[in-house]
């Protein structure tokens, strides 16, 4: 990791943040006592009186020698204590200055006062003032943790390649020694499971505990790898503190504690050089002194100690020490928000190498220390605004969407379910009619259409992801795509809206309004940084979710062509403004299309009705027709349903809302935790089903099923197994998948002329019989023309009438024209205006 | 009229007294709220509290109790403040505990290191007066407030004005009232500009960006905006709620001085200051003289903002309702006659307009809003007829806005609120409206031409609003959906390009030679008392409960089945949806709270009439709404 070194001056090399031994502690106390006077509270909630101020003079002894020499850094001569060999970089993320043990950055209720430890550590029982942290014990505990912690069930990607049965963090230390990146990320939940008390201390007193951890790690590290050379000392970066998950739940009690929140970056500032140490020089005698910046303030020495001139010291910027800092604004992620409120934002400060790690638009998990600073904007005023400014000092960033470009990110949107919730869900899953229950809970305001709802339900669950990329076949699509077509006003849009509202990563777009660009991705120039940014469109945004596309038929051809890739390969290729990339778009598509003639024509095939290319249609697993069934019983139930919908009592409404929440969780749980696989019987059943489908057609001399049908059958069966929370796909799943597919085909692929289900309507755009008929007409026409003998040109109308007279079946103008076109393709004739010429 | 109301004049004194008694027992906070709630419950007491809506800011006493009828336009981030702090008296060195609640600024000599400091959390809402509030509603609420002398130094002296004058320029009314002496109009103008910056800026929206944009949803709005500090029940408030807030007014000039004159060297060192952009400062800490702070003690969600109706659901409201129910039918007949005149003698259109005016999204079933009734009045005569029609609607409803859908406005206007991340606030748009606002979309103004991308977005937003009663606010990285409840009336020449629940082609029975004159005459013929009755009627009919008995349910079902039997195409589920809404509104308009068989038949009947009309001139546009 290259640290940004754009700030003037070398970074400080003192060892302030490592209270290594009592000895060093005391020295530090002398060094830095100058900063205590203004005593701005770091913790407004608590008291901050500084009992440990022994030396009240503003500038006690000059800081240990002058500049920390470069020798400090890697000289093998300096091996004594671990902290002396390698530069300990200051950690501004833990507070602008640290005076560890004697500082009261955290005070407990008054009772803790008794436990005050002086900075002269007198023994192991001493604790850091205001906390219950004993440096020695804490260090020991953490070292034990590092040496012993094993997490055999870990599935974090960061641990990839590590032996799960060996102490995890020791392996990581080894990695550090090899890679040379002196940062150790520690998962707080590991600490918690290892030592709950240590975890509590870490969360409550991060400012004191983390330096102790640093110290422990470094001791351990240099014991193990005495020869390794690091840029600076290893820094411990804890993450995944369970204290707080949601920005909204931050409250005054969290101040100065370690928290983890999730959110989206909305703004990042320019790099801010923050002064860490001010360098003053006397203009009379050139005596120089250094003053550490304490919480944003410099105590400017009024008198030169060398020549006793007053007000002679001037700040020399070039020789002061600065560190990098960046302000980042983070907004609550939309999923965490209660309805009807605006998202909250929080200010986050990133320091040193964390600067420029995130970009606006990134979704991140932040672990850091929550701070509150009182506002005293005008020092001349005695009464202050009684408001604190809050921010978070980042310790660790974790992008939650960064893996979207690379692979699966199931753990990122892992929802936490409470025990009881899981129990409720499992109970529900064990009910024999869970499938029907769930499908009826789906969009209860929409009447009937049971099979469509079941189809959508299976879509919500999705199939199992299979990765065959090693054998060269790439990923198999696990998402189920569904197309709804039908008369206007059959609540298709409503169904889409419902689904869009149900799934966390849903996108809703209308074919009329969306362009190819809006669906895929576009390049935007960031107004602030002038940097080109790839903005993702609806399809990419609904990765792992559902993209609902209304008015599918109104979409322009170019836009639709984008979908070809998405719906089978599940990726999006972009070549724009010099950016060439392939984004994952593992999205299920739920589309709705209206018939071209505004009313569904039952005499026509699906393709003819909606005028969509068959190449696209064949990518839909299920195509449903939402037609208005016209029978009395249906009407009656519909009327009853609608009237009830309008005048249902409050409680019933309440009940349904509960259902929606349960449904949401149920789906989320199944999607995360259930990965069903085919068992032997099910595989057999699938094979049989496929062979059967093929057989139907072969009897009539046509292909009635394609491998795509088999694939979607598998997906549907897997989804159905997920509905049951079953890890195995069994025969019943296959049966239901078959039934559903048959139903959908019956609706959409029935040849209106013959009444047979004909898959080729969807795969080639024309039914087999229609193709046959077309050929017959063309042949009859050809024969007729031939029988007429040598006539180079014929009247169009004449020919049409003749053909009609000759043929037994009724010949429409369309059919005639089609026949002409077919013959023209054979180069047999050519049509110019109203005349037909033979060639 | 008791004038020595300390709880109005010095509410902070009350708060502090309670705090002092409490001995840091946290229960005192609840007690304070109890106390003020109790005081406000007393008969008429809430009318003693001066209103920010009516009284100009500089007449209000700082730190007194005021009320504000407003819409929550934006919610800022929560802030931490010193709930309890300690001050040190420099002379005696004595420590005193003080309460920081309901205050912006602390007392002198705060001991920042005291261990007794308690940090508490509050949130700031940016509130604006209810957008599109009709002039008459402002006027009446002002007058009713004037009946009892508010306990401020300000005594409204505008009784001299007559109603007639208000008609032509009611918008400026609140400004005129601010002048202590009723001066001639001309003189007032220049003075106003000097003294009343918040109102003068709204007249010319172009220059408001130059100094301070008060972020009103509708252009040309005026009135005070307010930063409301909310202490309790943060979760119960939602964006776009209309509230009547009782709180302590804070206009401490310190708030203004802070933030200015900043030492640039301090900027470098103090981390808290460098992170706020100037825009953000301007949006979040505007000068208190322009945007006062209000520390909320009590807030009442408003079901309506009709000042003619008792606002609180108390006994006198139910008494009021039952007394009005008696004459409901007769008022309805009069109103219908009036609207028929206005709609050039078209009784059916008048009936539908009446139903539209009392419609309300009363509940939502999953994504489906129930009760919405968007009316498309097609075949409107051109030449300012729609404008006059809007003025008449405006006279009847407490909140309304006319959006002239000209190509230019559609392309340039911001309808959807958008989050401005630089200033960290929600920049309002014309669709950020309070519940039950009448949105009058004038499509007759639309001409042929090219809609640009923002125009398309605006049209899409209007379509979404009508179909789903929601507006997708633009948060730049994502959209956020906010449900709304807006009555949309579309006037157009042909069928509207926007979806609608119901289209009524206007069939004028009379063709007055001079439209303006005709409408003005109709309008003038109504007495104020009559118009007031209409106003009460429309607001009241909306709030009535409604149900359907099992028996009628059965009848409706049978009817539907029968209709489908003859011709399945003639009646669809969509039609049934609409007829159920029509039946509901029709019953409510007659003051009936259950659907009767007759009511259903009537609903069916007028829907048949309407459909036969639309069939005559069915356009080819067969797109699904």
Coordinates of N, CA and C in Angstrom, one line a residue, chain A residues 39-41 44-49 108 110 113 250-252 255 264-267 296 298 325 327 329 331 334 337 339-345 347 349 360-361 370 373 376-390 443-445 488-490 492-494 497-498 500-501 512 554 594 598-599 628-630 632 635-636 638-640 642-648 653 656-657, chain B residues 74-75 77-82 103-109 112-115 117 119-123 234-235 237-239 254-255 257-259 261-262 266 269 271-273 275-277 280-281 285 362-363 365-368 370-371 419 421-422 424 426 468 470 475 477-478 480-482 546 548 553-554 556-558 560-561 564-565 568-569 572-574 576-577 580-581 584 622-624:
Chain A
X39 N -8.6 22.0 27.2 CA -9.4 20.9 27.6 C -10.8 21.0 27.0
X40 N -10.8 20.8 25.7 CA -12.1 20.7 25.1 C -12.5 19.2 25.2
X41 N -13.7 19.0 25.5 CA -14.1 17.6 25.8 C -14.1 16.8 24.5
X44 N -18.5 14.8 25.1 CA -19.4 15.8 25.8 C -20.3 15.1 26.8
X45 N -20.5 13.9 26.7 CA -21.4 13.2 27.6 C -20.8 13.1 28.9
X46 N -19.5 13.2 28.9 CA -18.9 12.8 30.2 C -18.0 13.9 30.6
X47 N -17.4 13.7 31.7 CA -16.6 14.7 32.2 C -15.2 14.6 31.8
X48 N -14.5 15.6 31.7 CA -13.2 15.5 31.0 C -12.1 16.2 31.9
X49 N -12.4 16.5 33.1 CA -11.3 17.1 33.8 C -10.1 16.3 33.7
X108 N -15.9 7.0 33.1 CA -17.0 6.2 33.5 C -17.8 7.1 34.5
X110 N -18.8 8.4 38.1 CA -17.8 8.8 39.1 C -17.1 7.6 39.8
X113 N -13.6 6.7 39.3 CA -12.5 7.5 39.7 C -11.5 6.8 40.6
X250 N -27.7 5.8 15.8 CA -26.6 6.4 16.5 C -27.2 7.3 17.5
X251 N -26.7 7.3 18.7 CA -27.2 8.3 19.7 C -26.1 8.7 20.6
X252 N -26.3 9.6 21.5 CA -25.2 10.2 22.3 C -24.4 9.1 23.1
X255 N -21.0 8.0 21.6 CA -19.9 8.9 21.4 C -18.6 8.3 22.0
X264 N -23.8 4.9 2.1 CA -23.4 5.2 0.8 C -22.6 6.5 0.8
X265 N -21.5 6.5 0.1 CA -20.7 7.7 0.1 C -21.3 8.6 -0.9
X266 N -21.6 9.9 -0.4 CA -22.2 10.8 -1.4 C -21.2 11.9 -1.7
X267 N -20.2 12.2 -0.9 CA -19.3 13.3 -1.2 C -17.9 13.0 -0.6
X296 N -7.1 20.1 17.2 CA -7.3 21.2 16.3 C -6.7 22.5 16.8
X298 N -3.4 24.9 18.4 CA -2.0 25.0 18.7 C -1.8 25.9 19.8
X325 N -5.8 13.9 5.5 CA -7.2 13.8 6.0 C -8.2 14.0 4.9
X327 N -12.5 14.4 4.2 CA -13.8 14.4 4.7 C -14.7 13.7 3.8
X329 N -18.7 12.3 3.2 CA -20.1 12.3 3.6 C -20.7 11.0 3.3
X331 N -24.2 8.7 3.4 CA -25.7 8.7 3.6 C -26.2 7.3 3.9
X334 N -30.6 3.3 1.5 CA -32.1 3.4 1.4 C -32.8 2.2 2.1
X337 N -34.0 2.7 5.8 CA -34.8 3.8 6.2 C -36.2 3.5 6.5
X339 N -40.1 4.4 6.1 CA -40.7 5.1 5.0 C -41.1 6.5 5.4
X340 N -41.1 7.4 4.4 CA -41.6 8.7 4.6 C -40.6 9.7 5.3
X341 N -39.4 9.2 5.5 CA -38.4 10.1 6.1 C -37.2 10.3 5.2
X342 N -36.5 11.3 5.4 CA -35.3 11.5 4.5 C -34.1 10.8 5.1
X343 N -33.2 10.4 4.3 CA -32.0 9.7 4.8 C -31.1 10.6 5.6
X344 N -30.5 10.1 6.6 CA -29.5 10.9 7.4 C -28.2 10.8 6.7
X345 N -27.4 11.8 7.0 CA -26.0 11.8 6.5 C -25.1 11.9 7.7
X347 N -20.8 12.7 8.8 CA -19.5 13.0 8.3 C -18.5 12.1 8.8
X349 N -14.3 11.1 8.7 CA -12.9 11.5 8.4 C -12.1 10.3 8.1
X360 N -17.6 8.6 -4.3 CA -19.0 8.8 -4.2 C -19.8 7.7 -4.9
X361 N -20.8 7.3 -4.3 CA -21.6 6.2 -4.9 C -21.3 4.8 -4.3
X370 N -16.9 7.2 17.0 CA -17.9 8.3 16.8 C -17.5 9.4 17.7
X373 N -17.9 17.1 18.8 CA -17.1 18.2 19.1 C -18.0 19.4 19.3
X376 N -17.6 26.0 18.9 CA -17.4 27.3 19.4 C -16.8 28.1 18.2
X377 N -17.7 28.6 17.4 CA -17.2 29.1 16.1 C -16.5 30.4 16.3
X378 N -17.0 31.2 17.2 CA -16.4 32.5 17.4 C -15.8 32.6 18.8
X379 N -14.5 32.6 18.8 CA -13.8 32.5 20.1 C -14.0 33.7 21.0
X380 N -14.5 34.8 20.3 CA -14.7 36.0 21.1 C -16.0 36.0 21.9
X381 N -16.8 35.0 21.6 CA -18.1 35.0 22.2 C -18.1 34.0 23.4
X382 N -18.7 34.4 24.4 CA -18.6 33.6 25.6 C -19.7 32.5 25.6
X383 N -20.8 32.9 25.1 CA -21.9 31.8 25.1 C -21.8 31.1 23.8
X384 N -21.8 29.8 23.8 CA -21.6 29.0 22.7 C -23.0 28.4 22.2
X385 N -23.0 28.1 21.0 CA -24.1 27.3 20.5 C -24.1 26.0 21.2
X386 N -25.3 25.6 21.7 CA -25.2 24.4 22.5 C -25.3 23.1 21.7
X387 N -24.7 23.2 20.5 CA -24.8 22.0 19.6 C -23.4 21.4 19.4
X388 N -23.4 20.2 19.3 CA -22.1 19.5 19.0 C -22.1 19.1 17.5
X389 N -20.9 19.1 17.0 CA -20.8 18.6 15.6 C -20.3 17.1 15.8
X390 N -20.9 16.2 15.0 CA -20.5 14.9 15.2 C -19.8 14.4 13.9
X443 N -49.0 -10.0 -3.6 CA -49.9 -9.0 -4.2 C -51.3 -9.4 -4.0
X444 N -51.8 -9.4 -2.7 CA -53.1 -9.8 -2.5 C -54.2 -9.0 -3.1
X445 N -53.8 -7.7 -3.5 CA -54.8 -6.9 -4.1 C -55.1 -7.3 -5.5
X488 N -54.7 -4.6 -21.8 CA -54.4 -3.4 -21.0 C -55.4 -3.5 -19.8
X489 N -55.0 -3.0 -18.7 CA -55.9 -3.0 -17.5 C -56.1 -4.3 -16.8
X490 N -55.1 -5.2 -17.0 CA -55.2 -6.5 -16.2 C -54.2 -6.5 -15.1
X492 N -51.2 -5.6 -14.8 CA -49.8 -6.1 -14.9 C -48.9 -5.1 -14.3
X493 N -49.1 -3.8 -14.5 CA -48.2 -2.8 -13.9 C -48.3 -2.9 -12.4
X494 N -49.4 -3.2 -11.9 CA -49.6 -3.2 -10.5 C -48.7 -4.4 -9.9
X497 N -45.2 -3.3 -9.9 CA -45.0 -2.4 -8.8 C -44.8 -3.1 -7.5
X498 N -45.7 -4.1 -7.4 CA -45.6 -4.9 -6.1 C -44.3 -5.6 -5.9
X500 N -41.5 -4.8 -7.4 CA -40.5 -3.8 -7.2 C -40.4 -3.4 -5.8
X501 N -41.5 -3.3 -5.1 CA -41.5 -2.8 -3.7 C -41.1 -3.9 -2.8
X512 N -41.1 2.7 -22.2 CA -41.2 3.9 -23.0 C -40.1 5.0 -22.6
X554 N -42.9 -1.2 -25.9 CA -42.7 0.1 -26.4 C -41.2 0.5 -26.4
X594 N -47.9 -5.1 -23.7 CA -49.2 -5.0 -24.2 C -49.3 -5.5 -25.6
X598 N -53.8 -3.2 -29.0 CA -54.4 -2.7 -27.8 C -55.3 -3.8 -27.2
X599 N -55.8 -4.7 -27.9 CA -56.6 -5.8 -27.4 C -56.0 -7.1 -27.8
X628 N -58.5 -11.6 -19.7 CA -59.7 -11.4 -18.9 C -60.5 -12.7 -19.1
X629 N -60.5 -13.6 -18.2 CA -61.3 -14.8 -18.5 C -62.8 -14.4 -18.4
X630 N -63.6 -14.9 -19.2 CA -64.9 -14.5 -19.3 C -65.9 -15.6 -18.8
X632 N -68.8 -16.5 -15.5 CA -69.6 -15.9 -14.5 C -69.0 -16.1 -13.1
X635 N -66.2 -13.8 -12.6 CA -66.7 -12.5 -12.4 C -67.1 -12.2 -11.0
X636 N -67.9 -13.2 -10.5 CA -68.4 -13.0 -9.1 C -67.3 -13.0 -8.1
X638 N -64.3 -12.1 -8.6 CA -63.6 -10.9 -8.9 C -64.3 -9.7 -8.2
X639 N -65.6 -9.6 -8.4 CA -66.3 -8.5 -7.8 C -66.2 -8.6 -6.3
X640 N -66.4 -9.8 -5.8 CA -66.3 -9.9 -4.3 C -64.9 -9.4 -3.8
X642 N -62.9 -7.4 -5.2 CA -62.7 -5.9 -5.4 C -63.4 -5.1 -4.3
X643 N -64.7 -5.5 -4.1 CA -65.4 -4.8 -3.1 C -64.8 -5.0 -1.7
X644 N -64.3 -6.2 -1.4 CA -63.7 -6.4 -0.1 C -62.4 -5.6 -0.1
X645 N -61.7 -5.4 -1.2 CA -60.5 -4.7 -1.2 C -60.7 -3.2 -0.8
X646 N -61.8 -2.7 -1.3 CA -62.1 -1.3 -1.0 C -62.6 -1.1 0.4
X647 N -63.3 -2.1 1.0 CA -63.9 -1.8 2.3 C -63.5 -2.8 3.3
X648 N -62.3 -3.2 3.3 CA -61.8 -4.1 4.3 C -61.5 -3.4 5.6
X653 N -56.2 -5.3 7.1 CA -55.1 -4.7 6.4 C -53.8 -4.9 7.1
X656 N -52.3 -8.2 6.6 CA -51.6 -8.4 5.4 C -50.2 -7.8 5.4
X657 N -50.1 -6.7 6.0 CA -48.8 -6.0 6.1 C -47.8 -6.9 6.7
Chain B
X74 N -38.2 19.4 4.8 CA -36.9 18.7 4.8 C -36.6 18.3 6.3
X75 N -35.9 17.2 6.4 CA -35.5 16.8 7.8 C -34.0 16.7 7.8
X77 N -30.1 16.3 9.6 CA -29.6 15.2 10.4 C -29.8 15.5 11.9
X78 N -29.9 14.5 12.7 CA -30.0 14.7 14.1 C -28.8 15.5 14.6
X79 N -29.0 16.3 15.7 CA -27.8 16.9 16.2 C -27.8 16.7 17.7
X80 N -26.6 16.7 18.3 CA -26.4 16.5 19.7 C -26.3 17.9 20.3
X81 N -26.9 18.1 21.5 CA -26.7 19.4 22.1 C -26.6 19.1 23.6
X82 N -26.2 20.2 24.3 CA -26.1 20.0 25.7 C -27.4 20.1 26.4
X103 N -33.4 25.6 23.7 CA -32.6 26.8 23.5 C -31.5 26.5 22.4
X104 N -31.1 27.6 21.8 CA -30.1 27.5 20.8 C -28.7 27.8 21.4
X105 N -28.7 28.6 22.3 CA -27.5 29.2 22.8 C -27.4 29.0 24.3
X106 N -26.2 28.7 24.8 CA -26.0 28.5 26.2 C -25.7 29.8 26.9
X107 N -25.8 29.7 28.2 CA -25.5 30.9 29.0 C -24.0 31.1 29.0
X108 N -23.6 32.2 29.6 CA -22.2 32.5 29.7 C -21.5 31.5 30.6
X109 N -20.2 31.4 30.4 CA -19.4 30.7 31.3 C -19.7 29.2 31.4
X112 N -17.2 23.4 30.2 CA -17.3 22.3 29.2 C -16.8 21.0 29.8
X113 N -16.1 21.1 30.9 CA -15.6 19.9 31.5 C -16.4 19.3 32.6
X114 N -17.5 19.9 32.9 CA -18.3 19.5 34.0 C -18.8 18.0 33.7
X115 N -18.8 17.3 34.8 CA -19.2 15.9 34.7 C -20.7 15.8 34.7
X117 N -22.6 17.4 32.6 CA -23.1 17.7 31.3 C -23.9 16.4 30.8
X119 N -25.6 15.0 27.3 CA -25.7 15.2 25.9 C -27.1 14.6 25.5
X120 N -27.8 15.4 24.7 CA -29.1 14.8 24.3 C -29.2 15.0 22.8
X121 N -30.2 14.5 22.2 CA -30.3 14.4 20.8 C -31.6 15.2 20.3
X122 N -31.5 15.9 19.3 CA -32.7 16.5 18.7 C -32.5 16.6 17.2
X123 N -33.6 16.9 16.6 CA -33.5 16.9 15.1 C -34.2 18.2 14.6
X234 N -39.5 11.6 17.4 CA -38.9 11.9 16.1 C -39.5 11.0 15.0
X235 N -39.7 9.8 15.4 CA -40.2 8.8 14.4 C -41.6 9.0 13.9
X237 N -42.9 11.7 12.9 CA -43.1 12.8 11.9 C -42.5 12.2 10.6
X238 N -43.2 12.6 9.6 CA -42.8 12.2 8.2 C -42.6 13.5 7.4
X239 N -41.8 13.3 6.3 CA -41.7 14.4 5.4 C -43.1 14.7 4.8
X254 N -27.3 36.0 17.9 CA -26.0 35.3 18.0 C -26.0 34.2 16.9
X255 N -27.1 33.7 16.6 CA -27.2 32.6 15.6 C -26.7 33.1 14.2
X257 N -24.7 35.9 13.9 CA -23.3 36.3 13.9 C -22.4 35.1 13.8
X258 N -22.7 34.1 14.4 CA -21.9 32.9 14.3 C -22.0 32.6 12.8
X259 N -20.9 32.0 12.3 CA -20.9 31.6 10.9 C -20.4 32.7 10.1
X261 N -17.9 36.3 9.7 CA -16.6 36.8 10.1 C -15.7 35.6 10.7
X262 N -15.3 34.8 9.8 CA -14.5 33.7 10.3 C -13.1 33.9 9.9
X266 N -8.3 30.1 11.3 CA -9.0 29.1 12.1 C -9.5 28.0 11.3
X269 N -7.4 25.0 10.9 CA -7.1 24.2 12.1 C -8.3 23.5 12.6
X271 N -11.3 21.5 12.5 CA -11.8 20.5 11.6 C -13.3 20.7 11.3
X272 N -14.0 21.2 12.3 CA -15.4 21.2 12.2 C -15.9 22.2 11.2
X273 N -15.0 23.2 11.0 CA -15.5 24.3 10.2 C -15.2 24.1 8.7
X275 N -15.4 21.5 7.1 CA -16.2 20.5 6.4 C -17.5 21.0 5.9
X276 N -17.9 22.1 6.4 CA -19.2 22.6 5.9 C -19.0 23.5 4.7
X277 N -19.6 23.3 3.6 CA -19.5 24.2 2.5 C -20.3 25.4 2.8
X280 N -23.9 24.8 2.4 CA -24.5 24.0 3.5 C -24.8 24.9 4.7
X281 N -23.9 25.8 5.0 CA -24.1 26.7 6.1 C -25.3 27.6 5.8
X285 N -27.9 27.1 8.5 CA -27.9 28.1 9.5 C -28.2 29.5 8.9
X362 N -57.8 7.1 0.9 CA -58.1 6.8 2.3 C -57.3 5.6 2.8
X363 N -56.8 4.8 1.9 CA -55.9 3.8 2.4 C -55.1 3.3 1.2
X365 N -53.5 -0.4 -0.5 CA -53.4 -1.8 -0.4 C -52.2 -2.2 -1.2
X366 N -51.3 -2.9 -0.6 CA -49.9 -2.9 -1.1 C -49.5 -1.7 -1.9
X367 N -49.4 -1.8 -3.2 CA -49.0 -0.6 -3.9 C -50.2 0.2 -4.4
X368 N -51.3 -0.3 -4.2 CA -52.5 0.4 -4.8 C -53.1 1.4 -3.9
X370 N -56.1 3.6 -2.7 CA -57.5 3.4 -2.9 C -58.2 4.8 -2.6
X371 N -59.1 5.1 -3.4 CA -59.9 6.3 -3.2 C -59.5 7.5 -4.1
X419 N -32.3 16.0 -4.0 CA -31.4 16.2 -2.9 C -30.2 16.9 -3.4
X421 N -26.6 17.6 -2.6 CA -25.6 17.1 -1.6 C -24.6 18.2 -1.2
X422 N -24.5 19.2 -2.1 CA -23.5 20.2 -1.7 C -24.1 21.0 -0.5
X424 N -26.5 19.9 1.2 CA -27.1 18.9 2.1 C -28.5 19.3 2.5
X426 N -32.8 19.1 0.8 CA -33.7 18.6 -0.2 C -34.3 19.8 -0.9
X468 N -50.1 6.1 -9.1 CA -49.7 5.5 -7.9 C -49.8 6.4 -6.7
X470 N -47.7 8.6 -5.8 CA -46.4 8.7 -5.1 C -45.5 9.6 -6.0
X475 N -32.6 11.3 -5.3 CA -31.5 11.4 -4.4 C -30.2 11.1 -5.1
X477 N -28.2 9.3 -6.3 CA -27.7 7.9 -6.4 C -28.8 6.9 -6.4
X478 N -29.9 7.3 -6.0 CA -31.1 6.4 -6.0 C -32.3 7.3 -5.9
X480 N -36.1 7.8 -4.1 CA -36.8 7.4 -2.9 C -38.3 7.7 -3.1
X481 N -39.1 6.8 -2.8 CA -40.5 7.0 -3.1 C -41.2 7.6 -1.9
X482 N -42.0 8.6 -2.1 CA -42.8 9.2 -1.1 C -44.2 9.2 -1.5
X546 N -66.9 5.6 6.0 CA -67.7 5.0 5.0 C -67.6 3.4 5.1
X548 N -69.6 -0.5 3.6 CA -70.6 -1.2 2.7 C -71.1 -2.4 3.5
X553 N -72.9 -5.4 -0.8 CA -71.8 -6.1 -1.4 C -72.3 -7.1 -2.4
X554 N -73.3 -7.9 -1.8 CA -73.9 -8.9 -2.7 C -74.5 -8.4 -3.9
X556 N -73.9 -5.6 -5.4 CA -72.9 -5.1 -6.3 C -72.3 -6.3 -7.1
X557 N -72.0 -7.3 -6.4 CA -71.4 -8.5 -7.1 C -72.4 -9.0 -8.2
X558 N -73.7 -9.1 -7.8 CA -74.6 -9.6 -8.8 C -74.7 -8.7 -10.0
X560 N -72.5 -6.8 -11.1 CA -71.3 -6.9 -12.0 C -71.3 -8.1 -12.8
X561 N -71.7 -9.2 -12.2 CA -71.8 -10.5 -13.0 C -72.9 -10.3 -14.1
X564 N -71.5 -8.2 -16.9 CA -70.5 -9.0 -17.7 C -71.2 -10.0 -18.6
X565 N -72.3 -10.5 -18.2 CA -73.0 -11.5 -18.9 C -73.3 -11.0 -20.3
X568 N -69.0 -9.0 -22.0 CA -67.9 -9.0 -21.1 C -66.9 -7.9 -21.4
X569 N -66.9 -7.4 -22.6 CA -66.0 -6.3 -22.9 C -66.5 -5.0 -22.3
X572 N -65.1 -4.0 -17.3 CA -63.9 -4.7 -16.9 C -63.7 -4.5 -15.4
X573 N -62.7 -5.1 -14.9 CA -62.3 -4.9 -13.5 C -62.0 -3.5 -13.2
X574 N -61.3 -2.9 -14.2 CA -61.0 -1.5 -14.0 C -62.3 -0.6 -13.8
X576 N -65.1 -1.6 -12.6 CA -65.6 -1.8 -11.3 C -64.9 -1.0 -10.2
X577 N -63.6 -1.0 -10.4 CA -62.8 -0.2 -9.5 C -63.3 1.2 -9.5
X580 N -66.8 1.7 -7.9 CA -66.8 1.6 -6.5 C -66.3 2.9 -5.9
X581 N -65.4 3.5 -6.5 CA -64.9 4.8 -6.0 C -66.0 5.9 -6.2
X584 N -68.7 5.4 -3.7 CA -68.2 5.9 -2.3 C -68.4 7.4 -2.2
X622 N -55.0 4.1 -27.3 CA -55.4 3.0 -26.5 C -54.5 2.5 -25.5
X623 N -53.6 3.4 -25.1 CA -52.5 2.9 -24.1 C -53.1 2.7 -22.8
X624 N -52.5 1.8 -22.1 CA -52.9 1.5 -20.8 C -52.4 2.6 -19.9

